[in-house]
C-alpha positions as CSV (number, residue, x, y, z in Angstrom):
1,M,0.1,0.0,0.0
2,I,1.1,3.6,-0.6
3,D,1.5,5.7,2.6
4,D,0.4,9.3,1.3
5,S,1.2,10.6,4.9
6,A,5.0,10.3,4.1
7,G,5.2,13.0,1.6
8,G,6.0,12.9,-2.1
9,A,9.3,13.7,-3.7
10,G,10.5,17.3,-3.1
11,G,7.7,18.0,-0.5
12,A,8.5,20.1,2.4
13,G,10.1,17.9,4.9
14,S,9.9,15.2,2.5
15,G,11.7,11.9,3.8
16,Y,12.1,10.9,0.1
17,G,13.9,14.2,-0.3
18,D,16.3,13.4,2.5
19,L,16.8,9.9,1.1
20,L,17.9,11.1,-2.3
21,A,20.3,13.3,-0.7
22,A,21.9,10.7,1.4
23,T,24.8,8.5,0.6
24,V,24.9,4.7,1.1
25,P,27.4,3.9,3.9
26,V,30.0,1.3,2.9
27,R,33.2,0.0,4.3
28,R,36.7,0.2,3.1
29,A,37.8,-3.1,1.7
30,P,41.6,-3.8,2.0
31,G,43.5,-2.4,-0.8
32,H,40.7,-0.3,-2.1
33,Q,40.2,3.5,-1.4
34,V,36.6,4.4,-0.8
35,P,36.0,8.2,-1.3
36,D,35.8,10.4,1.8
37,A,36.9,7.6,4.2
38,A,38.8,8.9,7.1
39,A,42.0,6.9,7.9
40,G,41.0,3.8,10.1
41,A,37.3,4.5,9.9
42,P,35.2,1.5,9.6
43,A,32.7,3.0,7.4
44,A,32.8,5.7,4.7
45,S,30.2,7.8,2.5
46,G,29.5,5.6,-0.5
47,P,27.6,6.7,-3.6
48,P,24.6,9.1,-3.5
49,V,21.3,7.4,-3.8
50,S,20.2,10.0,-6.4
51,A,23.5,9.5,-8.5
52,V,22.6,5.8,-8.7
53,E,19.0,6.3,-9.5
54,A,20.2,8.6,-12.4
55,A,22.7,6.0,-13.6
56,V,20.0,3.4,-13.8
57,R,17.6,5.8,-15.5
58,A,20.3,6.6,-18.1
59,A,21.2,2.9,-18.9
60,A,17.5,2.3,-19.5
61,A,17.0,5.4,-21.6
62,A,20.1,4.5,-23.7
63,E,20.2,0.8,-24.0
64,I,16.7,-0.6,-23.3
65,M,13.8,1.6,-24.2
66,P,15.1,2.4,-27.8
67,R,15.0,-1.5,-28.4
68,F,11.5,-2.0,-26.5
69,R,9.2,-3.3,-29.3
70,Q,12.0,-2.9,-32.1
71,L,14.0,-6.0,-31.5
72,A,15.3,-7.9,-34.5
73,A,15.2,-11.8,-34.4
74,H,19.1,-11.9,-34.4
75,E,19.2,-9.6,-31.4
76,I,17.6,-12.3,-29.3
77,V,19.4,-15.4,-28.1
78,E,18.3,-18.4,-25.8
79,K,20.6,-19.2,-23.1
80,S,19.6,-22.4,-21.0
81,G,16.1,-22.8,-22.8
82,P,13.1,-20.9,-24.4
83,H,12.3,-19.2,-21.1
84,D,15.9,-18.0,-20.5
85,L,16.5,-15.1,-23.0
86,V,19.2,-12.5,-23.5
87,T,18.9,-9.5,-25.9
88,I,21.2,-6.9,-27.2
89,A,19.4,-4.6,-24.6
90,D,20.2,-6.8,-21.7
91,R,24.1,-6.9,-22.8
92,G,24.1,-3.1,-23.6
93,A,22.5,-2.0,-20.3
94,E,24.8,-4.2,-18.3
95,E,27.8,-2.8,-19.8
96,H,26.6,0.7,-19.4
97,L,25.6,0.1,-15.6
98,T,29.0,-1.5,-15.0
99,A,30.9,1.4,-16.1
100,A,28.6,4.1,-14.5
101,L,28.3,2.2,-11.0
102,T,32.1,1.4,-10.6
103,A,32.9,5.0,-11.5
104,L,30.4,6.2,-8.6
105,L,32.1,3.8,-6.2
106,P,35.8,3.3,-6.9
107,G,37.0,-0.2,-5.6
108,S,33.5,-1.7,-6.0
109,V,32.8,-4.5,-8.3
110,V,29.8,-5.8,-10.5
111,V,28.0,-9.2,-10.4
112,G,25.9,-9.1,-13.5
113,E,23.6,-11.6,-14.9
114,E,25.4,-11.5,-18.4
115,A,28.7,-11.3,-16.9
116,V,28.4,-14.4,-14.8
117,H,26.6,-16.2,-17.7
118,A,30.1,-15.6,-19.6
119,D,32.3,-16.3,-16.4
120,P,30.6,-18.1,-13.6
121,S,33.6,-17.2,-11.2
122,V,32.3,-13.5,-11.2
123,Y,29.6,-14.6,-8.8
124,D,32.3,-15.3,-6.2
125,A,32.6,-11.4,-5.5
126,L,29.6,-11.8,-3.5
127,R,31.7,-13.6,-0.8
128,G,34.5,-10.8,-0.9
129,E,35.0,-7.8,1.1
130,A,34.6,-5.2,-1.7
131,P,31.2,-3.3,-2.1
132,V,29.3,-5.3,-4.7
133,W,26.9,-4.0,-7.4
134,I,24.3,-6.7,-8.2
135,V,22.7,-6.1,-11.6
136,D,20.1,-7.7,-13.7
137,P,19.8,-5.4,-16.5
138,V,16.3,-6.5,-18.0
139,D,14.6,-8.6,-15.3
140,G,11.6,-10.2,-17.3
141,T,13.4,-10.5,-20.7
142,A,10.7,-12.7,-21.9
143,Q,8.2,-10.0,-21.4
144,F,10.6,-7.4,-22.9
145,V,10.9,-9.6,-26.0
146,R,7.1,-10.0,-26.3
147,G,6.7,-6.2,-26.3
148,E,5.0,-6.3,-22.9
149,P,5.9,-3.6,-20.2
150,G,6.2,-6.0,-17.3
151,F,10.1,-5.9,-17.1
152,C,12.5,-4.0,-15.0
153,T,16.1,-3.2,-14.2
154,L,17.4,-4.2,-10.9
155,V,20.4,-2.8,-9.1
156,A,21.5,-3.6,-5.5
157,L,24.6,-2.5,-3.4
158,A,25.8,-5.2,-1.0
159,Q,28.8,-5.6,1.2
160,G,29.6,-8.6,3.5
161,G,26.6,-10.5,2.3
162,E,24.3,-7.6,3.4
163,V,22.3,-5.5,0.9
164,L,22.6,-2.0,1.7
165,A,20.5,-0.4,-1.0
166,S,18.3,-1.2,-4.0
167,W,16.7,0.4,-7.2
168,T,14.0,-1.3,-9.2
169,Y,13.2,0.6,-12.2
170,A,10.2,-0.3,-14.5
171,A,11.0,2.1,-17.4
172,A,8.1,1.2,-19.6
173,L,5.8,1.9,-16.6
174,D,7.5,4.9,-15.4
175,E,8.0,3.4,-12.0
176,M,11.2,3.8,-9.8
177,A,11.3,2.1,-6.5
178,I,14.2,2.7,-4.0
179,A,15.1,1.3,-0.7
180,V,18.0,1.9,1.7
181,R,18.5,-0.3,4.8
182,G,16.9,1.5,7.8
183,R,15.5,4.3,5.8
184,G,12.3,2.6,4.2
185,A,11.0,1.8,0.7
186,W,9.8,4.2,-1.7
187,L,8.0,4.1,-5.1
188,N,8.1,7.5,-7.2
189,G,8.7,9.4,-4.0
190,T,6.0,8.0,-1.8
191,R,6.6,5.7,1.1
192,L,5.7,2.0,0.5
193,R,4.3,-0.2,3.3
194,S,3.2,-3.6,2.4
195,G,0.8,-4.1,5.2
196,A,-1.0,-7.3,6.0
197,P,-3.5,-9.6,4.1
198,A,-7.1,-9.1,5.1
199,P,-8.1,-11.6,7.8
200,G,-9.9,-14.6,6.1
201,A,-9.2,-13.4,2.5
202,P,-7.5,-16.0,0.3
203,L,-3.7,-15.3,-0.1
204,T,-2.4,-14.4,-3.6
205,V,0.9,-16.0,-4.3
206,A,3.2,-15.8,-7.2
207,M,5.5,-18.8,-7.7
208,S,8.1,-20.3,-9.8
209,H,7.6,-21.5,-13.3
210,P,7.8,-25.3,-13.4
211,D,10.8,-25.2,-15.8
212,Y,12.9,-23.7,-13.1
213,T,12.1,-26.4,-10.4
214,T,13.5,-29.8,-9.5
215,E,11.1,-32.7,-8.5
216,D,11.6,-32.0,-4.7
217,Q,10.7,-28.4,-5.3
218,K,7.7,-29.2,-7.4
219,R,6.4,-31.1,-4.5
220,A,7.0,-28.3,-2.2
221,L,5.2,-25.8,-4.4
222,L,2.3,-28.1,-4.7
223,G,1.6,-27.6,-1.0
224,L,0.5,-24.0,-1.9
225,R,-2.4,-25.6,-4.0
226,T,-4.9,-25.7,-1.0
227,E,-8.0,-23.8,0.1
228,G,-7.3,-20.4,1.0
229,V,-4.5,-19.7,-1.5
230,D,-4.7,-18.5,-5.2
231,T,-1.4,-19.2,-7.0
232,R,-0.1,-18.1,-10.4
233,A,3.1,-18.3,-12.2
234,C,5.4,-15.4,-11.6
235,G,6.4,-12.8,-13.9
236,S,9.4,-10.5,-13.4
237,A,10.9,-11.3,-10.1
238,G,11.5,-7.6,-9.6
239,L,8.0,-6.6,-10.3
240,E,6.6,-9.3,-7.9
241,Y,8.6,-8.0,-5.1
242,L,7.4,-4.4,-5.8
243,A,3.9,-5.9,-5.8
244,L,4.6,-7.4,-2.4
245,A,6.0,-4.0,-1.1
246,R,2.9,-2.1,-2.2
247,G,0.5,-4.6,-0.9
248,A,-0.9,-5.8,-4.4
249,L,0.2,-9.5,-3.8
250,D,0.5,-11.4,-0.6
251,A,3.4,-13.5,-1.1
252,V,6.0,-15.1,-3.5
253,A,7.5,-18.7,-3.6
254,F,10.8,-19.0,-5.7
255,S,13.0,-22.1,-6.3
256,W,16.1,-20.4,-7.5
257,E,18.3,-18.2,-5.7
258,L,20.3,-16.1,-8.0
259,A,21.1,-13.0,-6.4
260,W,20.4,-10.6,-9.2
261,D,16.8,-11.6,-9.3
262,H,16.2,-11.3,-5.6
263,A,18.7,-8.9,-3.7
264,A,17.0,-5.7,-4.9
265,G,13.5,-6.9,-4.3
266,L,14.0,-8.5,-0.9
267,L,15.5,-5.3,0.4
268,L,12.4,-3.4,-0.9
269,V,10.0,-5.8,0.8
270,A,11.9,-5.8,4.1
271,E,11.9,-2.1,4.1
272,A,8.1,-2.0,3.2
273,G,7.6,-4.2,6.3
274,G,7.7,-7.7,4.7
275,A,9.6,-10.7,5.5
276,D,11.4,-13.6,4.0
277,V,12.3,-17.2,5.0
278,T,13.7,-20.2,3.4
279,L,12.5,-23.7,3.7
280,A,15.0,-24.2,6.6
281,G,13.6,-21.3,8.6
282,E,16.5,-19.0,7.7
283,P,16.6,-15.7,6.0
284,Y,17.6,-15.6,2.3
285,R,21.4,-15.3,1.7
286,I,22.6,-13.7,-1.4
287,T,25.9,-15.7,-1.3
288,G,23.8,-18.6,-1.9
289,G,23.4,-22.1,-0.1
290,N,19.8,-21.4,0.8
291,T,17.3,-24.3,1.2
292,L,14.8,-24.0,-1.5
293,P,12.1,-23.0,-2.2
294,F,12.0,-19.8,-0.3
295,T,9.2,-17.3,0.4
296,A,8.9,-13.6,0.8
297,A,5.5,-12.0,2.1
298,R,3.9,-8.9,3.1
299,D,4.3,-9.7,6.9
300,T,6.1,-12.2,9.0
301,A,2.9,-14.3,9.8
302,T,2.1,-14.8,6.2
303,A,5.8,-15.8,5.3
304,E,5.6,-18.4,8.1
305,R,2.3,-19.6,6.8
306,I,3.6,-20.1,3.3
307,R,6.7,-21.8,4.6
308,D,4.5,-24.3,6.7
309,L,2.5,-25.1,3.3
310,L,5.8,-25.6,1.4
311,L,6.9,-27.9,4.1
312,A,3.8,-29.8,4.1
313,G,4.2,-30.3,0.3
314,A,7.9,-31.5,0.5
């Protein structure tokens, strides 16, 4: 749900205005110089929130939107299968963001979906000490290829396994959602609060496409096919998380853990008041090793209910 009482962008005393003016605090990694860090200080001023927003918008304007509904057949390539596509827009946007984001934070590294596809060892940076930009240039590539607006660009800044800030930009819908740890979640300048499902109402749950599940995960997800739960296949993970944060969806259940699909959205949900939990009862970890499927929901009680149903199916 949208909290109008929080004020919009640029309003007098607007919390969003304060957010945009802020920087994301990061620690200096050994061997790296972070701007404005005092000698020996454990934390330093990282990139301005507004500058990252501008970089994300610029990448979409330069690389993604000019190709929306304009793709030629040779500009679309299958990776692992018909539901796993990459386009010239994905590659161009990730290259654009890699250059822009590392310039904003010298010493940082990028873990991007397309870079990891080319070199899986890039993913190991999530376990290092340097600040890491986690990038999905076009989340919902299948929708983008079909000419549908349900895609977005996802950027998260993490360090030491903790997500510090995130940007979710649905360029075709003109929606920019920003979350900073401890400072809330915002959509187009208005505070997001996930709220809780109405008592007694069926839960609406988006879940993994069967193509992305093992047999054990399929059985667990079948636990959601029960009275009081309405399920559907998920679209763009980033936009499903945004739906959770704004209270338009009650929960998600996902069977894969790739950080670029989840890091930005899970912080958005958490800062809006939601919760996430794996099948093992632990929070999702961007570094991997999660017991799957995992769920995120509008509130803790709903997350635990979905986990119970997944366990019953498993």
